[in-house]
PDB file of C-alpha atoms in Angstrom:
ATOM      1  CA  MET A   1      -1.059  24.678  16.440  1.00  0.00           C
ATOM      2  CA  SER A   2      -0.575  20.896  15.859  1.00  0.00           C
ATOM      3  CA  GLN A   3      -2.796  18.187  17.597  1.00  0.00           C
ATOM      4  CA  ARG A   4      -2.261  14.810  17.599  1.00  0.00           C
ATOM      5  CA  ILE A   5      -5.132  12.586  18.591  1.00  0.00           C
ATOM      6  CA  ALA A   6      -5.033   9.168  20.400  1.00  0.00           C
ATOM      7  CA  VAL A   7      -7.606   6.920  18.526  1.00  0.00           C
ATOM      8  CA  PRO A   8      -8.498   3.654  20.703  1.00  0.00           C
ATOM      9  CA  GLY A   9      -6.731   0.580  18.843  1.00  0.00           C
ATOM     10  CA  THR A  10      -4.390   2.965  16.608  1.00  0.00           C
ATOM     11  CA  ALA A  11      -0.698   3.460  16.553  1.00  0.00           C
ATOM     12  CA  THR A  12      -0.575   7.113  16.714  1.00  0.00           C
ATOM     13  CA  VAL A  13       1.333   7.092  19.799  1.00  0.00           C
ATOM     14  CA  PRO A  14       5.105   5.970  19.686  1.00  0.00           C
ATOM     15  CA  HIS A  15       6.241   2.538  19.747  1.00  0.00           C
ATOM     16  CA  PRO A  16       8.836   1.019  21.736  1.00  0.00           C
ATOM     17  CA  ALA A  17      12.189   0.555  20.547  1.00  0.00           C
ATOM     18  CA  PRO A  18      12.254  -2.633  18.505  1.00  0.00           C
ATOM     19  CA  ALA A  19      13.868  -5.589  19.453  1.00  0.00           C
ATOM     20  CA  PRO A  20      16.766  -6.803  17.215  1.00  0.00           C
ATOM     21  CA  ALA A  21      15.347  -8.719  14.118  1.00  0.00           C
ATOM     22  CA  ALA A  22      16.385 -11.989  12.830  1.00  0.00           C
ATOM     23  CA  GLU A  23      18.544 -11.117   8.985  1.00  0.00           C
ATOM     24  CA  GLY A  24      15.957  -9.929   6.390  1.00  0.00           C
ATOM     25  CA  GLU A  25      13.112 -10.449   8.426  1.00  0.00           C
ATOM     26  CA  GLY A  26      12.887  -6.908   9.914  1.00  0.00           C
ATOM     27  CA  ASP A  27      10.967  -6.551  13.244  1.00  0.00           C
ATOM     28  CA  ALA A  28       7.075  -7.572  13.784  1.00  0.00           C
ATOM     29  CA  GLY A  29       7.176  -5.068  17.062  1.00  0.00           C
ATOM     30  CA  GLY A  30       7.358  -2.096  14.800  1.00  0.00           C
ATOM     31  CA  LEU A  31       4.889  -1.045  12.056  1.00  0.00           C
ATOM     32  CA  TRP A  32       5.141  -2.458   8.642  1.00  0.00           C
ATOM     33  CA  ILE A  33       4.161  -0.530   5.710  1.00  0.00           C
ATOM     34  CA  ALA A  34       2.714  -2.090   2.600  1.00  0.00           C
ATOM     35  CA  GLY A  35       3.836  -0.251  -0.341  1.00  0.00           C
ATOM     36  CA  ALA A  36       7.159   1.138  -0.518  1.00  0.00           C
ATOM     37  CA  GLY A  37       6.775   3.805  -3.465  1.00  0.00           C
ATOM     38  CA  GLY A  38       5.975   7.366  -2.877  1.00  0.00           C
ATOM     39  CA  VAL A  39       2.904   7.054  -0.509  1.00  0.00           C
ATOM     40  CA  GLY A  40       4.856   4.366   1.499  1.00  0.00           C
ATOM     41  CA  ARG A  41       7.886   6.406   1.735  1.00  0.00           C
ATOM     42  CA  GLU A  42       5.591   9.487   2.970  1.00  0.00           C
ATOM     43  CA  ALA A  43       4.405   6.877   5.446  1.00  0.00           C
ATOM     44  CA  LEU A  44       7.516   6.403   6.718  1.00  0.00           C
ATOM     45  CA  ASP A  45       8.394  10.281   7.024  1.00  0.00           C
ATOM     46  CA  THR A  46       4.941  10.181   9.130  1.00  0.00           C
ATOM     47  CA  ALA A  47       6.067   7.581  11.424  1.00  0.00           C
ATOM     48  CA  LEU A  48       9.305   8.949  11.981  1.00  0.00           C
ATOM     49  CA  ALA A  49       8.057  12.458  12.459  1.00  0.00           C
ATOM     50  CA  ALA A  50       5.789  11.143  15.074  1.00  0.00           C
ATOM     51  CA  GLY A  51       8.327   8.830  16.773  1.00  0.00           C
ATOM     52  CA  VAL A  52       6.700   5.274  15.673  1.00  0.00           C
ATOM     53  CA  ALA A  53       9.041   2.647  14.977  1.00  0.00           C
ATOM     54  CA  VAL A  54       9.144   1.158  11.352  1.00  0.00           C
ATOM     55  CA  ALA A  55       9.947  -2.696  11.157  1.00  0.00           C
ATOM     56  CA  GLY A  56      10.012  -2.715   7.190  1.00  0.00           C
ATOM     57  CA  PHE A  57       7.749  -2.393   4.084  1.00  0.00           C
ATOM     58  CA  LEU A  58       5.633  -5.202   2.546  1.00  0.00           C
ATOM     59  CA  ASP A  59       6.120  -4.954  -1.244  1.00  0.00           C
ATOM     60  CA  ASP A  60       5.890  -7.722  -4.147  1.00  0.00           C
ATOM     61  CA  HIS A  61       7.984  -5.624  -6.662  1.00  0.00           C
ATOM     62  CA  LEU A  62      10.618  -4.577  -4.245  1.00  0.00           C
ATOM     63  CA  ALA A  63      10.991  -8.100  -1.910  1.00  0.00           C
ATOM     64  CA  GLY A  64      14.001  -9.172  -1.087  1.00  0.00           C
ATOM     65  CA  GLY A  65      15.675  -5.775  -1.586  1.00  0.00           C
ATOM     66  CA  ARG A  66      15.803  -2.523   1.583  1.00  0.00           C
ATOM     67  CA  VAL A  67      14.613   0.878   1.005  1.00  0.00           C
ATOM     68  CA  ARG A  68      15.321   3.784   3.139  1.00  0.00           C
ATOM     69  CA  ASP A  69      17.662   1.154   4.828  1.00  0.00           C
ATOM     70  CA  LEU A  70      14.647  -0.724   5.843  1.00  0.00           C
ATOM     71  CA  PRO A  71      13.730  -4.669   4.927  1.00  0.00           C
ATOM     72  CA  VAL A  72      11.368  -5.346   2.283  1.00  0.00           C
ATOM     73  CA  LEU A  73       9.286  -8.673   2.435  1.00  0.00           C
ATOM     74  CA  PRO A  74       6.126 -10.000   0.430  1.00  0.00           C
ATOM     75  CA  PRO A  75       2.950  -9.167   2.010  1.00  0.00           C
ATOM     76  CA  GLN A  76       2.183 -12.722   2.436  1.00  0.00           C
ATOM     77  CA  ARG A  77       5.201 -12.765   4.891  1.00  0.00           C
ATOM     78  CA  VAL A  78       3.795 -10.160   7.524  1.00  0.00           C
ATOM     79  CA  PRO A  79       4.595 -11.136  11.141  1.00  0.00           C
ATOM     80  CA  ARG A  80       1.291 -12.495  12.615  1.00  0.00           C
ATOM     81  CA  GLY A  81      -0.133 -10.241  15.183  1.00  0.00           C
ATOM     82  CA  ALA A  82       2.371  -7.159  13.496  1.00  0.00           C
ATOM     83  CA  ARG A  83       0.719  -3.401  13.177  1.00  0.00           C
ATOM     84  CA  TYR A  84       0.555  -2.420   9.432  1.00  0.00           C
ATOM     85  CA  LEU A  85      -0.352   0.628   7.501  1.00  0.00           C
ATOM     86  CA  VAL A  86      -1.045   0.605   3.677  1.00  0.00           C
ATOM     87  CA  GLY A  87       0.631   3.349   1.782  1.00  0.00           C
ATOM     88  CA  ILE A  88      -0.578   3.025  -1.486  1.00  0.00           C
ATOM     89  CA  ALA A  89      -2.906   5.626  -2.856  1.00  0.00           C
ATOM     90  CA  ASP A  90      -4.986   3.327  -5.358  1.00  0.00           C
ATOM     91  CA  PRO A  91      -8.474   2.314  -3.126  1.00  0.00           C
ATOM     92  CA  ALA A  92      -8.778  -0.937  -4.732  1.00  0.00           C
ATOM     93  CA  VAL A  93      -5.092  -2.103  -4.201  1.00  0.00           C
ATOM     94  CA  ARG A  94      -5.554  -0.904  -0.488  1.00  0.00           C
ATOM     95  CA  GLN A  95      -8.616  -3.135  -0.322  1.00  0.00           C
ATOM     96  CA  ARG A  96      -6.939  -5.914  -1.740  1.00  0.00           C
ATOM     97  CA  LEU A  97      -4.117  -5.627   0.608  1.00  0.00           C
ATOM     98  CA  VAL A  98      -5.920  -5.071   3.863  1.00  0.00           C
ATOM     99  CA  ARG A  99      -7.745  -8.081   3.018  1.00  0.00           C
ATOM    100  CA  LEU A 100      -4.457 -10.218   2.522  1.00  0.00           C
ATOM    101  CA  LEU A 101      -2.904  -9.209   5.675  1.00  0.00           C
ATOM    102  CA  GLU A 102      -5.718  -9.215   8.233  1.00  0.00           C
ATOM    103  CA  GLU A 103      -6.349 -12.930   6.829  1.00  0.00           C
ATOM    104  CA  ARG A 104      -2.375 -13.427   7.846  1.00  0.00           C
ATOM    105  CA  GLY A 105      -3.420 -12.036  11.545  1.00  0.00           C
ATOM    106  CA  ALA A 106      -1.797  -8.156  11.093  1.00  0.00           C
ATOM    107  CA  ARG A 107      -3.778  -5.290  12.690  1.00  0.00           C
ATOM    108  CA  PRO A 108      -4.189  -2.093  11.240  1.00  0.00           C
ATOM    109  CA  ALA A 109      -2.694   0.892  12.293  1.00  0.00           C
ATOM    110  CA  THR A 110      -3.463   4.817  12.263  1.00  0.00           C
ATOM    111  CA  LEU A 111      -0.556   7.705  11.562  1.00  0.00           C
ATOM    112  CA  VAL A 112      -1.109  11.354  12.066  1.00  0.00           C
ATOM    113  CA  HIS A 113       1.855  13.668  11.277  1.00  0.00           C
ATOM    114  CA  PRO A 114       2.876  16.153  14.106  1.00  0.00           C
ATOM    115  CA  ARG A 115       2.551  18.963  11.788  1.00  0.00           C
ATOM    116  CA  ALA A 116      -1.126  18.124  10.610  1.00  0.00           C
ATOM    117  CA  VAL A 117      -3.616  19.690  12.340  1.00  0.00           C
ATOM    118  CA  VAL A 118      -6.862  17.179  13.681  1.00  0.00           C
ATOM    119  CA  ALA A 119      -9.856  19.527  15.345  1.00  0.00           C
ATOM    120  CA  PRO A 120     -11.764  18.297  18.130  1.00  0.00           C
ATOM    121  CA  GLU A 121     -14.734  15.519  17.876  1.00  0.00           C
ATOM    122  CA  THR A 122     -13.096  14.139  14.751  1.00  0.00           C
ATOM    123  CA  GLU A 123     -13.080  10.503  14.369  1.00  0.00           C
ATOM    124  CA  LEU A 124     -10.089   8.432  12.685  1.00  0.00           C
ATOM    125  CA  ALA A 125     -10.901   5.099  12.023  1.00  0.00           C
ATOM    126  CA  GLU A 126      -8.279   2.280  11.871  1.00  0.00           C
ATOM    127  CA  GLY A 127      -5.726   2.170   9.095  1.00  0.00           C
ATOM    128  CA  CYS A 128      -6.047   6.013   8.202  1.00  0.00           C
ATOM    129  CA  ILE A 129      -2.941   8.262   7.701  1.00  0.00           C
ATOM    130  CA  VAL A 130      -2.570  11.975   7.870  1.00  0.00           C
ATOM    131  CA  LEU A 131       0.275  13.417   6.167  1.00  0.00           C
ATOM    132  CA  GLY A 132       2.051  16.768   7.480  1.00  0.00           C
ATOM    133  CA  GLY A 133       0.454  20.124   7.000  1.00  0.00           C
ATOM    134  CA  ALA A 134      -2.971  18.491   6.160  1.00  0.00           C
ATOM    135  CA  TYR A 135      -6.138  19.885   8.368  1.00  0.00           C
ATOM    136  CA  VAL A 136      -8.816  18.107   9.633  1.00  0.00           C
ATOM    137  CA  SER A 137     -11.727  20.398  10.927  1.00  0.00           C
ATOM    138  CA  SER A 138     -14.061  19.568  13.590  1.00  0.00           C
ATOM    139  CA  SER A 139     -16.539  16.665  13.750  1.00  0.00           C
ATOM    140  CA  VAL A 140     -15.217  15.013  10.543  1.00  0.00           C
ATOM    141  CA  ARG A 141     -15.248  11.191  10.057  1.00  0.00           C
ATOM    142  CA  LEU A 142     -12.261   9.316   8.288  1.00  0.00           C
ATOM    143  CA  GLY A 143     -13.445   5.645   7.608  1.00  0.00           C
ATOM    144  CA  PRO A 144     -11.111   2.906   7.257  1.00  0.00           C
ATOM    145  CA  HIS A 145      -7.803   3.221   5.794  1.00  0.00           C
ATOM    146  CA  THR A 146      -8.843   6.735   4.561  1.00  0.00           C
ATOM    147  CA  GLN A 147      -5.843   8.966   3.487  1.00  0.00           C
ATOM    148  CA  VAL A 148      -5.470  12.550   3.663  1.00  0.00           C
ATOM    149  CA  HIS A 149      -2.478  13.779   2.064  1.00  0.00           C
ATOM    150  CA  TYR A 150      -0.107  16.654   2.530  1.00  0.00           C
ATOM    151  CA  ASN A 151      -1.582  20.188   2.456  1.00  0.00           C
ATOM    152  CA  ALA A 152      -5.187  18.982   2.126  1.00  0.00           C
ATOM    153  CA  THR A 153      -7.956  20.169   3.964  1.00  0.00           C
ATOM    154  CA  VAL A 154     -11.252  18.577   4.827  1.00  0.00           C
ATOM    155  CA  GLY A 155     -14.166  20.726   6.074  1.00  0.00           C
ATOM    156  CA  HIS A 156     -16.218  20.517   9.336  1.00  0.00           C
ATOM    157  CA  ASP A 157     -18.956  17.658   9.568  1.00  0.00           C
ATOM    158  CA  ALA A 158     -17.408  15.920   6.379  1.00  0.00           C
ATOM    159  CA  VAL A 159     -17.708  12.024   6.261  1.00  0.00           C
ATOM    160  CA  LEU A 160     -15.491  10.101   4.155  1.00  0.00           C
ATOM    161  CA  GLY A 161     -15.984   6.319   3.982  1.00  0.00           C
ATOM    162  CA  GLU A 162     -13.509   3.616   3.323  1.00  0.00           C
ATOM    163  CA  ARG A 163     -10.182   3.893   1.459  1.00  0.00           C
ATOM    164  CA  VAL A 164     -10.780   7.390   0.509  1.00  0.00           C
ATOM    165  CA  THR A 165      -7.780   9.295  -0.698  1.00  0.00           C
ATOM    166  CA  VAL A 166      -7.643  13.069  -0.659  1.00  0.00           C
ATOM    167  CA  TYR A 167      -4.452  13.968  -2.682  1.00  0.00           C
ATOM    168  CA  PRO A 168      -1.978  16.580  -1.956  1.00  0.00           C
ATOM    169  CA  GLY A 169      -4.020  20.310  -1.932  1.00  0.00           C
ATOM    170  CA  GLY A 170      -7.329  18.595  -2.248  1.00  0.00           C
ATOM    171  CA  ASN A 171     -10.091  21.298  -0.312  1.00  0.00           C
ATOM    172  CA  VAL A 172     -12.984  19.270   0.689  1.00  0.00           C
ATOM    173  CA  SER A 173     -15.296  21.596   1.995  1.00  0.00           C
ATOM    174  CA  GLY A 174     -18.136  21.259   4.974  1.00  0.00           C
ATOM    175  CA  SER A 175     -20.537  18.469   5.014  1.00  0.00           C
ATOM    176  CA  VAL A 176     -19.195  16.603   1.945  1.00  0.00           C
ATOM    177  CA  ARG A 177     -19.540  13.088   1.831  1.00  0.00           C
ATOM    178  CA  LEU A 178     -17.068  11.165   0.122  1.00  0.00           C
ATOM    179  CA  GLU A 179     -18.195   7.626  -0.464  1.00  0.00           C
ATOM    180  CA  ASP A 180     -15.847   4.293  -0.460  1.00  0.00           C
ATOM    181  CA  GLY A 181     -13.068   4.228  -2.754  1.00  0.00           C
ATOM    182  CA  ALA A 182     -13.831   7.925  -3.823  1.00  0.00           C
ATOM    183  CA  THR A 183     -10.522   9.891  -4.831  1.00  0.00           C
ATOM    184  CA  VAL A 184     -10.156  13.619  -4.571  1.00  0.00           C
ATOM    185  CA  GLY A 185      -7.309  14.822  -6.807  1.00  0.00           C
ATOM    186  CA  SER A 186      -4.740  17.464  -6.445  1.00  0.00           C
ATOM    187  CA  ASN A 187      -5.831  20.811  -5.906  1.00  0.00           C
ATOM    188  CA  ALA A 188      -9.556  19.755  -6.616  1.00  0.00           C
ATOM    189  CA  VAL A 189     -12.120  21.386  -4.903  1.00  0.00           C
ATOM    190  CA  VAL A 190     -15.431  19.961  -3.597  1.00  0.00           C
ATOM    191  CA  LEU A 191     -17.895  22.391  -2.554  1.00  0.00           C
ATOM    192  CA  GLN A 192     -20.159  22.178   0.577  1.00  0.00           C
ATOM    193  CA  GLY A 193     -22.488  19.561   1.075  1.00  0.00           C
ATOM    194  CA  ARG A 194     -21.746  17.811  -2.192  1.00  0.00           C
ATOM    195  CA  THR A 195     -21.644  14.165  -2.275  1.00  0.00           C
ATOM    196  CA  VAL A 196     -18.940  12.248  -4.226  1.00  0.00           C
ATOM    197  CA  GLY A 197     -19.659   8.729  -5.043  1.00  0.00           C
ATOM    198  CA  ARG A 198     -18.675   5.197  -4.578  1.00  0.00           C
ATOM    199  CA  GLY A 199     -15.134   4.862  -6.553  1.00  0.00           C
ATOM    200  CA  ALA A 200     -15.769   7.870  -8.384  1.00  0.00           C
ATOM    201  CA  PHE A 201     -12.521  10.160  -9.065  1.00  0.00           C
ATOM    202  CA  VAL A 202     -12.417  13.831  -8.974  1.00  0.00           C
ATOM    203  CA  GLY A 203      -9.117  15.124 -11.226  1.00  0.00           C
ATOM    204  CA  ALA A 204      -6.763  17.377 -10.336  1.00  0.00           C
ATOM    205  CA  ALA A 205      -7.630  21.065  -9.999  1.00  0.00           C
ATOM    206  CA  ALA A 206     -11.519  19.906 -10.720  1.00  0.00           C
ATOM    207  CA  VAL A 207     -14.237  22.345  -8.825  1.00  0.00           C
ATOM    208  CA  VAL A 208     -17.062  19.742  -7.848  1.00  0.00           C
ATOM    209  CA  THR A 209     -19.980  21.994  -7.862  1.00  0.00           C
ATOM    210  CA  ARG A 210     -22.918  18.903  -8.025  1.00  0.00           C
ATOM    211  CA  ASP A 211     -22.785  15.248  -7.013  1.00  0.00           C
ATOM    212  CA  VAL A 212     -20.727  13.105  -8.374  1.00  0.00           C
ATOM    213  CA  PRO A 213     -22.285   9.691  -9.290  1.00  0.00           C
ATOM    214  CA  PRO A 214     -20.516   6.288  -8.500  1.00  0.00           C
ATOM    215  CA  GLY A 215     -17.690   5.186 -10.230  1.00  0.00           C
ATOM    216  CA  ALA A 216     -17.550   8.818 -12.342  1.00  0.00           C
ATOM    217  CA  THR A 217     -14.214  10.491 -13.101  1.00  0.00           C
ATOM    218  CA  VAL A 218     -14.645  14.264 -13.521  1.00  0.00           C
ATOM    219  CA  VAL A 219     -12.622  17.208 -14.565  1.00  0.00           C
ATOM    220  CA  GLY A 220     -12.577  20.649 -15.143  1.00  0.00           C
ATOM    221  CA  SER A 221     -14.368  23.725 -13.345  1.00  0.00           C
ATOM    222  CA  PRO A 222     -17.165  23.133 -13.024  1.00  0.00           C
ATOM    223  CA  ALA A 223     -16.438  19.345 -12.949  1.00  0.00           C
ATOM    224  CA  ARG A 224     -18.090  17.268 -15.623  1.00  0.00           C
ATOM    225  CA  PRO A 225     -17.786  13.615 -16.165  1.00  0.00           C
ATOM    226  CA  MET A 226     -15.318  12.386 -18.787  1.00  0.00           C
ATOM    227  CA  PRO A 227     -16.981  10.507 -21.681  1.00  0.00           C
ATOM    228  CA  GLY A 228     -16.970   6.426 -20.891  1.00  0.00           C
ATOM    229  CA  ARG A 229     -16.022   7.110 -17.283  1.00  0.00           C
ATOM    230  CA  GLY A 230     -19.551   7.471 -15.713  1.00  0.00           C
ATOM    231  CA  GLY A 231     -20.303  10.411 -18.253  1.00  0.00           C
ATOM    232  CA  ARG A 232     -22.121  10.399 -21.619  1.00  0.00           C
TER     233      ARG A 232
END
């Protein structure tokens, strides 16, 4: 059975319907999604499923257009005081956008899809998104702006730092530590108690059986560093 949680200062509860917006400007009262690509549109799907009003997208490349019939503004034009969520998988880009948006007075929101499961005693910081079909077990901590994509799992007592990404189908076992900016690829497995260092990348379908150094890219089963990317 799905469980929705309410995290202080986040947007996991529905927003009121937005007031009419000025032409081309959207509405500051709804959620603004930074990034109008694939993850951004999945964030929109999550918001719609959760009953959260979305004002529009923030995207330099698509500014001035519309995506899914919502306006797209450059991030610099986010309304002051607006709620935002960064819908981009790249942790470094998330960091840059968070800094820009908060300098302009925007505030992070958190989204959990109604068909995701978040177990008791789990903490989600501001800016997190948990997509449909994900399972986040008991006593887990998700740091600010962390993403758990659809059908991914995070085991008990795991600690995920800031801007961590678990791609679709990724399996993070219990008591794992994923440091800031780490990424677990699609269908990859991180075995219990392992640490994936800051900024490290676990490739698709890799099986992590030992700790991954900061900045490394590991692939295969068992996972080994790629030459030139934290390897030898």
